Short mmCIF file of C-alpha atoms in Angstrom, two decimals:
data_model
loop_
_atom_site.label_atom_id
_atom_site.label_comp_id
_atom_site.label_asym_id
_atom_site.label_seq_id
_atom_site.Cartn_x
_atom_site.Cartn_y
_atom_site.Cartn_z
CA UNK L 20 21.18 91.77 64.71
CA UNK L 21 21.77 93.04 61.19
CA UNK L 22 24.82 91.66 59.37
CA UNK L 23 26.47 92.37 56.05
CA UNK L 24 26.39 89.93 53.14
CA UNK L 25 29.48 87.77 52.66
CA UNK L 26 32.37 89.72 51.12
CA UNK L 27 32.65 87.19 48.24
CA UNK L 28 29.44 88.76 46.93
CA UNK L 29 31.70 91.44 45.42
CA UNK L 30 33.69 88.73 43.61
CA UNK L 31 30.59 87.15 42.10
CA UNK L 32 29.37 90.64 41.05
CA UNK L 33 32.71 91.19 39.32
CA UNK L 34 32.39 87.86 37.46
CA UNK L 35 28.94 88.92 36.27
CA UNK L 36 30.44 92.24 35.16
CA UNK L 37 33.12 90.37 33.11
CA UNK L 38 30.43 88.34 31.43
CA UNK L 39 28.25 91.34 30.60
CA UNK L 40 31.17 93.23 29.07
CA UNK L 41 32.77 90.22 27.32
CA UNK L 42 31.62 91.18 23.79
CA UNK L 43 32.73 94.80 24.20
CA UNK L 44 36.07 93.68 25.63
CA UNK L 45 36.57 91.33 22.66
CA UNK L 46 35.92 94.13 20.17
CA UNK L 47 38.34 96.44 22.02
CA UNK L 48 41.00 93.75 22.20
CA UNK L 49 40.77 93.01 18.44
CA UNK L 50 41.26 96.72 17.67
CA UNK L 51 43.85 97.31 20.42
CA UNK L 52 46.47 98.57 17.92
CA UNK L 53 44.10 100.96 16.16
CA UNK L 54 44.42 104.71 16.65
CA UNK L 55 41.02 105.59 15.22
CA UNK L 56 38.75 107.79 17.40
CA UNK L 57 36.13 105.00 17.56
CA UNK L 58 38.66 102.60 19.11
CA UNK L 59 39.78 105.14 21.64
CA UNK L 60 36.20 105.95 22.60
CA UNK L 61 35.55 102.18 22.92
CA UNK L 62 38.49 101.71 25.27
CA UNK L 63 37.46 104.70 27.38
CA UNK L 64 33.85 103.47 27.62
CA UNK L 65 34.97 99.95 28.55
CA UNK L 66 37.31 101.16 31.25
CA UNK L 67 34.84 103.70 32.62
CA UNK L 68 31.96 101.18 32.66
CA UNK L 69 34.04 98.61 34.50
CA UNK L 70 35.29 101.13 37.10
CA UNK L 71 31.83 102.51 37.70
CA UNK L 72 30.19 99.05 37.94
CA UNK L 73 32.88 97.74 40.31
CA UNK L 74 32.65 100.81 42.50
CA UNK L 75 28.86 100.50 42.64
CA UNK L 76 29.21 96.84 43.59
CA UNK L 77 31.55 97.69 46.50
CA UNK L 78 29.27 100.52 47.68
CA UNK L 79 26.29 98.20 47.41
CA UNK L 80 28.01 95.65 49.62
CA UNK L 81 28.63 98.26 52.31
CA UNK L 82 25.02 99.41 52.25
CA UNK L 83 23.31 96.01 52.25
CA UNK L 84 22.49 94.13 55.43
CA UNK L 85 20.13 91.37 56.46
CA UNK L 86 18.80 89.54 59.48
CA UNK L 87 16.54 86.60 60.15
CA UNK L 88 14.43 86.17 63.27
CA UNK L 89 11.74 83.60 64.07
CA UNK L 90 9.17 85.11 61.66
CA UNK L 91 10.77 87.08 58.81
CA UNK L 92 13.75 88.29 56.88
CA UNK L 93 14.73 91.96 57.49
CA UNK L 94 16.63 93.57 54.61
CA UNK L 95 18.39 96.88 54.24
CA UNK L 96 19.67 98.26 50.94
CA UNK L 97 20.35 101.49 49.08
CA UNK L 98 23.48 103.57 48.47
CA UNK L 99 21.98 107.10 48.43
CA UNK L 100 18.47 106.20 49.55
CA UNK L 101 18.02 103.64 52.30
CA UNK L 102 15.31 101.02 51.91
CA UNK L 103 14.11 98.61 54.60
CA UNK L 104 12.08 95.57 53.72
CA UNK L 105 10.54 92.74 55.73
CA UNK L 106 9.59 89.41 54.14
CA UNK L 107 7.58 87.13 56.35
CA UNK L 108 8.27 83.44 56.22
CA UNK L 109 4.63 82.57 55.55
CA UNK L 110 4.99 84.31 52.18
CA UNK L 111 7.82 82.01 51.08
CA UNK L 112 6.67 79.27 48.68
CA UNK L 113 9.81 77.78 47.18
CA UNK L 114 13.49 77.54 48.16
CA UNK L 115 16.13 77.23 45.41
CA UNK L 116 19.82 76.45 45.84
CA UNK L 117 22.41 76.96 43.12
CA UNK L 118 26.10 76.07 43.53
CA UNK L 119 28.15 76.92 40.48
CA UNK L 120 31.72 75.72 39.82
CA UNK L 121 32.98 79.08 41.12
CA UNK L 122 30.87 78.70 44.28
CA UNK L 123 32.46 75.31 44.88
CA UNK L 124 36.00 76.72 44.54
CA UNK L 125 35.35 79.11 47.40
CA UNK L 126 33.11 76.83 49.48
CA UNK L 127 30.07 79.04 48.87
CA UNK L 128 26.54 78.62 47.58
CA UNK L 129 23.58 80.72 46.42
CA UNK L 130 20.10 80.47 47.91
CA UNK L 131 16.84 82.12 46.90
CA UNK L 132 13.63 82.24 48.90
CA UNK L 133 10.81 82.69 46.39
CA UNK L 134 7.53 84.28 47.26
CA UNK L 135 4.19 84.36 45.46
CA UNK L 136 4.31 88.12 44.87
CA UNK L 137 5.46 89.93 41.77
CA UNK L 138 8.03 92.65 41.21
CA UNK L 139 11.78 93.10 41.30
CA UNK L 140 11.95 92.64 45.09
CA UNK L 141 9.55 89.73 45.32
CA UNK L 142 12.31 87.19 46.19
CA UNK L 143 14.96 87.13 48.90
CA UNK L 144 18.23 86.16 47.18
CA UNK L 145 21.66 85.60 48.60
CA UNK L 146 24.21 85.39 45.77
CA UNK L 147 27.05 84.05 47.97
CA UNK L 148 26.85 82.49 51.42
CA UNK L 149 28.71 79.89 53.39
CA UNK L 150 26.73 76.63 53.31
CA UNK L 151 26.38 76.76 57.11
CA UNK L 152 24.76 80.18 56.87
CA UNK L 153 22.46 79.11 54.06
CA UNK L 154 21.44 76.05 56.10
CA UNK L 155 20.73 78.31 59.07
CA UNK L 156 18.43 80.57 57.01
CA UNK L 157 16.56 77.67 55.45
CA UNK L 158 16.25 76.01 58.85
CA UNK L 159 14.64 79.19 60.24
CA UNK L 160 12.03 79.11 57.47
CA UNK L 161 11.37 75.39 57.91
CA UNK L 162 10.94 75.71 61.65
CA UNK L 163 8.42 78.44 61.13
CA UNK L 164 6.52 76.30 58.64
CA UNK L 165 6.63 73.23 60.98
CA UNK L 166 3.44 73.05 63.08
CA UNK L 167 4.25 73.44 66.76
CA UNK L 168 1.89 70.65 67.79
CA UNK L 169 3.90 68.03 65.91
CA UNK L 170 5.95 66.66 68.85
CA UNK L 171 6.89 63.24 70.13
CA UNK L 172 7.95 61.84 73.51
CA UNK L 173 11.57 60.74 73.91
CA UNK L 174 13.70 59.50 76.78
CA UNK L 175 15.07 63.02 77.29
CA UNK L 176 11.65 64.67 77.10
CA UNK L 177 9.69 66.28 74.24
CA UNK L 178 11.21 66.74 70.78
CA UNK L 179 9.80 67.88 67.45
CA UNK L 180 9.08 65.30 64.78
CA UNK L 181 11.55 65.46 61.93
CA UNK L 182 9.79 64.58 58.63
CA UNK L 183 11.33 61.58 56.95
CA UNK L 184 12.59 62.25 53.47
CA UNK L 185 11.78 59.49 50.85
CA UNK L 186 13.80 59.22 47.68
CA UNK L 187 11.53 58.47 44.74
CA UNK L 188 13.92 58.51 41.78
CA UNK L 189 17.63 58.52 40.87
CA UNK L 190 18.64 57.83 37.26
CA UNK L 191 20.50 54.67 36.31
CA UNK L 192 23.16 54.38 33.61
CA UNK L 193 20.48 53.11 31.26
CA UNK L 194 18.43 56.22 31.98
CA UNK L 195 21.42 58.50 31.28
CA UNK L 196 22.15 56.83 27.91
CA UNK L 197 18.47 56.97 26.87
CA UNK L 198 18.42 60.61 27.99
CA UNK L 199 21.43 61.48 25.84
CA UNK L 200 19.61 60.10 22.74
CA UNK L 201 16.36 61.81 23.55
CA UNK L 202 17.91 65.19 24.24
CA UNK L 203 20.06 64.86 21.09
CA UNK L 204 22.98 66.17 23.18
CA UNK L 205 25.35 63.99 21.12
CA UNK L 206 24.79 66.41 18.27
CA UNK L 207 26.80 68.97 20.20
CA UNK L 208 29.96 67.62 18.56
CA UNK L 209 28.59 68.75 15.20
CA UNK L 210 27.94 72.28 16.44
CA UNK L 211 31.33 72.53 18.23
CA UNK L 212 33.15 71.00 15.20
CA UNK L 213 31.48 73.43 12.77
CA UNK L 214 32.31 76.39 14.98
CA UNK L 215 35.97 75.37 15.38
CA UNK L 216 36.33 74.72 11.65
CA UNK L 217 34.86 78.16 10.86
CA UNK L 218 37.31 79.90 13.20
CA UNK L 219 40.33 77.94 11.86
CA UNK L 220 39.29 78.64 8.27
CA UNK L 221 39.25 82.36 8.96
CA UNK L 222 42.74 82.20 10.41
CA UNK L 223 44.59 79.61 8.26
CA UNK L 224 42.35 79.06 5.22
CA UNK L 225 42.21 75.30 5.83
CA UNK L 226 39.20 74.76 3.56
CA UNK L 227 41.43 73.92 0.51
CA UNK L 228 43.43 71.32 2.47
CA UNK L 229 40.27 69.73 3.88
CA UNK L 230 38.67 69.39 0.44
CA UNK L 231 41.66 67.41 -0.84
CA UNK L 232 41.78 65.25 2.26
CA UNK L 233 38.07 64.62 2.12
CA UNK L 234 38.25 63.69 -1.58
CA UNK L 235 40.87 60.98 -0.76
CA UNK L 236 38.75 59.58 2.03
CA UNK L 237 35.58 59.36 -0.12
CA UNK L 238 37.38 57.12 -2.62
CA UNK L 239 37.75 54.36 0.05
CA UNK L 240 34.74 52.50 1.46
CA UNK L 241 36.74 51.29 4.45
CA UNK L 242 37.82 54.83 5.28
CA UNK L 243 34.20 56.06 5.08
CA UNK L 244 32.95 53.27 7.34
CA UNK L 245 35.79 53.73 9.86
CA UNK L 246 35.38 57.51 9.98
CA UNK L 247 31.60 57.25 10.35
CA UNK L 248 31.89 54.69 13.18
CA UNK L 249 34.54 56.76 14.94
CA UNK L 250 32.46 59.96 14.72
CA UNK L 251 29.36 58.11 15.99
CA UNK L 252 31.23 56.65 19.00
CA UNK L 253 32.80 60.06 19.77
CA UNK L 254 29.45 61.87 19.47
CA UNK L 255 27.71 59.31 21.64
CA UNK L 256 30.44 59.48 24.30
CA UNK L 257 30.31 63.28 24.38
CA UNK L 258 26.48 63.13 24.55
CA UNK L 259 26.53 60.76 27.47
CA UNK L 260 29.16 62.82 29.32
CA UNK L 261 27.25 66.04 28.63
CA UNK L 262 24.05 64.53 29.93
CA UNK L 263 25.77 63.18 33.02
CA UNK L 264 27.29 66.60 33.80
CA UNK L 265 23.93 68.28 33.41
CA UNK L 266 21.64 65.65 35.02
CA UNK L 267 24.17 63.72 37.12
CA UNK L 268 23.48 63.19 40.84
CA UNK L 269 19.78 63.76 40.08
CA UNK L 270 17.44 63.03 42.92
CA UNK L 271 13.69 63.47 43.45
CA UNK L 272 12.62 63.17 47.03
CA UNK L 273 9.82 64.32 49.33
CA UNK L 274 8.67 64.37 52.92
CA UNK L 275 5.21 64.96 54.28
CA UNK L 276 5.11 68.64 53.33
CA UNK L 277 7.65 69.37 50.61
CA UNK L 278 9.09 68.06 47.32
CA UNK L 279 12.91 68.20 46.80
CA UNK L 280 14.68 68.15 43.42
CA UNK L 281 18.48 68.24 43.16
CA UNK L 282 20.84 67.79 40.18
CA UNK L 283 24.19 68.65 38.69
CA UNK L 284 27.88 67.65 38.86
CA UNK L 285 29.94 70.77 38.12
CA UNK L 286 27.02 73.03 38.90
CA UNK L 287 24.54 71.88 41.52
CA UNK L 288 20.95 73.02 41.74
CA UNK L 289 18.54 72.15 44.50
CA UNK L 290 14.89 73.14 44.63
CA UNK L 291 12.16 72.54 47.18
CA UNK L 292 8.47 73.38 46.96
CA UNK L 293 5.67 72.93 49.45
CA UNK L 294 3.15 70.42 48.19
CA UNK L 295 0.22 72.70 49.00
CA UNK L 296 1.79 75.37 46.71
CA UNK L 297 1.53 73.20 43.60
CA UNK L 298 -1.21 74.66 41.41
CA UNK L 299 -1.12 72.11 38.57
CA UNK L 300 1.00 69.42 36.89
CA UNK L 301 2.05 69.45 33.24
CA UNK L 302 3.16 66.29 31.46
CA UNK L 303 4.96 66.88 28.14
CA UNK L 304 6.03 64.36 25.49
CA UNK L 305 7.99 65.46 22.42
CA UNK L 306 7.86 63.30 19.29
CA UNK L 307 11.08 61.60 20.20
CA UNK L 308 9.97 60.97 23.77
CA UNK L 309 6.68 59.53 22.61
CA UNK L 310 8.58 57.07 20.45
CA UNK L 311 10.73 55.99 23.44
CA UNK L 312 7.82 56.01 25.94
CA UNK L 313 9.25 58.90 28.01
CA UNK L 314 7.69 62.02 29.47
CA UNK L 315 8.63 65.22 31.27
CA UNK L 316 6.66 66.27 34.36
CA UNK L 317 6.64 69.91 35.42
CA UNK L 318 5.23 71.31 38.63
CA UNK L 319 3.35 74.61 38.18
CA UNK L 320 3.75 76.77 41.27
CA UNK L 321 2.39 80.15 42.33
CA UNK L 322 5.89 81.23 43.20
CA UNK L 323 8.59 82.76 41.03
CA UNK L 324 11.09 80.07 40.02
CA UNK L 325 13.85 82.30 38.71
CA UNK L 326 15.53 82.54 35.35
CA UNK L 327 15.79 78.80 34.85
CA UNK L 328 12.23 78.04 35.99
CA UNK L 329 11.43 75.48 33.25
CA UNK L 330 14.30 73.23 34.34
CA UNK L 331 14.13 73.97 38.07
CA UNK L 332 10.44 73.00 38.43
CA UNK L 333 10.81 69.95 36.16
CA UNK L 334 11.12 66.48 37.49
CA UNK L 335 13.62 64.34 35.62
CA UNK L 336 12.86 65.22 31.94
CA UNK L 337 13.22 61.65 30.75
CA UNK L 338 10.93 59.63 32.96
CA UNK L 339 9.18 56.49 31.62
CA UNK L 340 5.49 57.36 31.20
CA UNK L 341 4.20 54.83 33.75
CA UNK L 342 6.82 55.83 36.21
CA UNK L 343 5.93 59.50 35.72
CA UNK L 344 2.26 58.82 36.43
CA UNK L 345 3.15 56.76 39.51
CA UNK L 346 5.52 59.44 40.79
CA UNK L 347 2.85 62.13 40.58
CA UNK L 348 0.69 60.00 42.87
CA UNK L 349 3.63 59.44 45.23
CA UNK L 350 4.71 63.07 45.41
CA UNK L 351 1.27 64.61 45.37
CA UNK L 352 -1.27 62.28 46.99
CA UNK L 353 -3.94 64.95 46.46
CA UNK L 354 -3.48 64.61 42.66
CA UNK L 355 -4.68 61.82 40.41
CA UNK L 356 -3.83 61.16 36.77
CA UNK L 357 -7.05 60.12 35.03
CA UNK L 358 -6.37 57.18 32.64
CA UNK L 359 -9.78 57.18 30.91
CA UNK L 360 -10.34 60.41 29.02
CA UNK L 361 -12.94 61.50 26.48
CA UNK L 362 -12.18 62.23 22.84
CA UNK L 363 -13.71 65.06 20.96
CA UNK L 364 -16.64 64.17 18.67
CA UNK L 365 -16.19 63.99 14.89
CA UNK L 366 -18.01 67.23 14.38
CA UNK L 367 -15.11 68.86 16.26
CA UNK L 368 -12.75 67.60 13.56
CA UNK L 369 -15.07 68.98 10.85
CA UNK L 370 -15.17 72.36 12.59
CA UNK L 371 -11.36 72.47 12.81
CA UNK L 372 -10.99 71.54 9.12
CA UNK L 373 -13.48 74.23 8.11
CA UNK L 374 -11.67 77.00 9.99
CA UNK L 375 -10.06 79.56 7.67
CA UNK L 376 -6.47 78.91 6.66
CA UNK L 377 -5.31 82.49 6.94
CA UNK L 378 -1.63 81.73 6.96
CA UNK L 379 -1.95 79.56 3.84
CA UNK L 380 -3.96 82.31 2.09
CA UNK L 381 -1.32 84.98 2.84
CA UNK L 382 1.58 82.76 1.73
CA UNK L 383 -0.27 81.62 -1.43
CA UNK L 384 -1.08 85.26 -2.29
CA UNK L 385 2.62 86.19 -2.07
CA UNK L 386 3.68 83.14 -4.07
CA UNK L 387 1.09 83.92 -6.76
CA UNK L 388 2.24 87.50 -6.98
CA UNK L 389 6.02 86.85 -7.20
CA UNK L 390 5.72 83.38 -8.90
CA UNK L 391 9.21 82.18 -7.87
CA UNK L 392 10.63 79.14 -9.74
CA UNK L 393 10.99 76.47 -7.08
CA UNK L 394 13.23 73.52 -8.04
CA UNK L 395 13.51 75.23 -11.46
CA UNK L 396 9.86 74.45 -12.18
CA UNK L 397 7.59 77.06 -13.68
CA UNK L 398 4.70 76.14 -11.36
CA UNK L 399 6.87 75.19 -8.41
CA UNK L 400 5.28 77.89 -6.33
CA UNK L 401 1.89 76.18 -6.74
CA UNK L 402 3.38 72.93 -5.51
CA UNK L 403 4.71 74.73 -2.42
CA UNK L 404 1.24 76.16 -1.81
CA UNK L 405 -0.41 72.72 -2.11
CA UNK L 406 2.23 71.17 0.18
CA UNK L 407 1.69 73.84 2.82
CA UNK L 408 -2.09 73.31 2.71
CA UNK L 409 -1.62 69.55 3.12
CA UNK L 410 0.72 70.11 6.04
CA UNK L 411 -1.78 72.38 7.77
CA UNK L 412 -4.62 69.92 7.27
CA UNK L 413 -2.47 67.09 8.72
CA UNK L 414 -1.53 69.22 11.71
CA UNK L 415 -5.22 69.92 12.44
CA UNK L 416 -6.03 66.21 12.18
CA UNK L 417 -3.15 65.34 14.53
CA UNK L 418 -4.30 68.04 16.93
CA UNK L 419 -7.81 66.55 16.96
CA UNK L 420 -6.43 63.01 17.36
CA UNK L 421 -4.25 64.01 20.36
CA UNK L 422 -6.96 66.02 22.14
CA UNK L 423 -8.82 64.46 25.06
CA UNK L 424 -10.27 65.66 28.36
CA UNK L 425 -11.75 64.39 31.56
CA UNK L 426 -13.61 65.72 34.65
CA UNK L 427 -13.49 63.42 37.62
CA UNK L 428 -14.40 64.49 41.12
CA UNK L 429 -12.42 67.66 41.76
CA UNK L 430 -9.88 67.00 38.98
CA UNK L 431 -9.66 68.27 35.44
CA UNK L 432 -7.28 66.85 32.85
CA UNK L 433 -6.62 68.26 29.33
CA UNK L 434 -4.43 66.63 26.69
CA UNK L 435 -3.50 68.48 23.49
CA UNK L 436 -0.80 68.81 20.85
CA UNK L 437 0.26 67.85 17.35
CA UNK L 438 3.76 66.37 17.27
CA UNK L 439 4.33 67.30 20.94
CA UNK L 440 1.64 66.25 23.37
CA UNK L 441 0.96 68.11 26.61
CA UNK L 442 -1.27 66.91 29.46
CA UNK L 443 -2.46 69.47 32.00
CA UNK L 444 -3.80 68.31 35.35
CA UNK L 445 -5.22 70.52 38.04
CA UNK L 446 -7.62 70.54 40.97
CA UNK L 447 -10.82 72.55 41.09
CA UNK L 448 -9.75 74.48 44.22
CA UNK L 449 -6.51 75.60 42.45
CA UNK L 450 -8.39 77.19 39.54
CA UNK L 451 -9.25 80.89 40.00
CA UNK L 452 -11.30 81.59 36.90
CA UNK L 453 -13.13 79.72 34.07
CA UNK L 454 -14.78 80.85 30.82
CA UNK L 455 -16.78 79.51 27.83
CA UNK L 456 -16.47 81.14 24.41
CA UNK L 457 -18.11 80.43 21.10
CA UNK L 458 -17.34 81.57 17.57
CA UNK L 459 -19.94 81.63 14.83
CA UNK L 460 -18.50 78.46 13.32
CA UNK L 461 -18.66 76.72 16.70
CA UNK L 462 -22.24 77.77 17.13
CA UNK L 463 -23.17 76.14 13.81
CA UNK L 464 -21.58 72.89 14.94
CA UNK L 465 -22.90 73.05 18.54
CA UNK L 466 -19.39 73.48 20.01
CA UNK L 467 -17.59 75.83 22.39
CA UNK L 468 -14.16 76.53 23.88
CA UNK L 469 -13.51 76.34 27.61
CA UNK L 470 -10.74 78.30 29.37
CA UNK L 471 -9.28 78.14 32.87
CA UNK L 472 -6.75 80.15 34.78
CA UNK L 473 -4.39 78.97 37.49
CA UNK L 474 -2.41 81.14 39.85
CA UNK L 475 1.23 81.11 38.71
CA UNK L 476 3.98 83.44 37.55
CA UNK L 477 3.07 84.34 34.86
CA UNK L 478 -0.64 83.46 35.28
CA UNK L 479 -1.29 80.11 33.60
CA UNK L 480 -4.03 80.07 30.89
CA UNK L 481 -5.32 76.80 29.48
CA UNK L 482 -7.91 76.43 26.71
CA UNK L 483 -9.69 73.47 25.14
CA UNK L 484 -11.36 74.23 21.83
CA UNK L 485 -14.29 72.61 20.07
CA UNK L 486 -15.83 70.81 23.06
CA UNK L 487 -19.59 69.97 22.79
CA UNK L 488 -21.47 72.93 24.21
CA UNK L 489 -23.45 70.70 26.58
CA UNK L 490 -20.22 69.51 28.21
CA UNK L 491 -18.83 73.03 28.27
CA UNK L 492 -21.85 74.07 30.34
CA UNK L 493 -21.30 71.07 32.60
CA UNK L 494 -17.75 72.31 33.06
CA UNK L 495 -19.07 75.64 34.40
CA UNK L 496 -21.46 73.79 36.71
CA UNK L 497 -18.58 71.57 37.90
CA UNK L 498 -16.54 74.66 38.72
CA UNK L 499 -19.42 76.29 40.55
CA UNK L 500 -19.13 73.45 43.12
CA UNK L 501 -15.65 74.80 44.01
CA UNK L 502 -17.15 76.22 47.21
CA UNK L 503 -17.13 72.67 48.58
CA UNK L 504 -13.38 72.40 48.13
CA UNK L 505 -12.16 75.84 49.25
CA UNK L 506 -11.87 76.41 52.99
CA UNK L 507 -11.93 79.99 54.13
CA UNK L 508 -9.75 80.85 57.14
#
């Protein structure tokens, strides 16, 4: 039986309207006393836009209906033109929950069923539902996915097996503090303080008072030390609180078929993905994370992960490296992180250093033409050109140093990066296309570049440059054995 969406959907649409028109409303409010024709037009446009949008939202609510049976979602929409859509449960790849602070106030939640197709209507999204109704819809999908032959004998008869959920990770206080340093969230106090000072200065011209107060402080060493310590403690406290609000109640769990990620204090987000839908795994280490021995693991899925897909599909972004590798094996038994990888030969470094420095040539040409005096030096522009060339050479050396690769069984692993290192891990049966390309320079050095494509949204392209051509050809032969891994139904 078809039913309408929850009436609170109108409220959440109205909140979205308020956000979208916030800037225009602010401009109108600032010029509320003005009688100019531009101000009057602005007020009319704002009022008309809000009335039309709210009216459309109400009409949309009356025209939208949904139903869920044992096999699919049935959706109806359209104000002037009616559209009916059926989304079968076997097309659903991921399930995402999002409970904002406003959702909590009204006892609601938002749930999105994500498919592997593309387009505006690829997903089934409910912006506002009672938790009981959201649970019912998700349960319908899970029961469809659960094989019917998985049953067990009980005293009362036959009952389906309920997969046991195992919790793999919850952050400790130490993890939260380390995460606040790594994410540099404690620097938010500087951004907020600068913004507040700028606004106050525009209203009250406080800059002159602050300069005198600051001059008196700088004359006392004790005052400087005390102020610095106080600011550091305050920034650290705010950073820890900010990190806890964003990553608090974090949990990574799994059962036999799915992976579950949940997080958030004021705003809760929960995400689940079928293990068989994972196309690849990406392990990223920024410069700061490499110093602290941390890593971020991201699951690459064929489904659409929404607007916040980088964070939604990411395991805890501040995992210790060894724990991250172990967790990949726990969550995805079909995946294996390869510890022993190959480095590129030295001729690959030579080829990279010999590649044209087009960016440096363009910048140097502009500097030579305009000849600006940098640091009040006549030939300062030449020093900038030399510094840029040195920086580019160092980045290519670091890129070579951080590049490694491995082919083991049905797995491929690529590691690349300069200051940030990224490791890409995938299975042969998840790769849909491979390629080998060679430039003239690579041909002279006996090298080539391999490329591979994984099914994702958007399609995921990976490339490893300057690999020995013999191993690039072995890579193609390795992929040709994909027929052994792919089972046709």
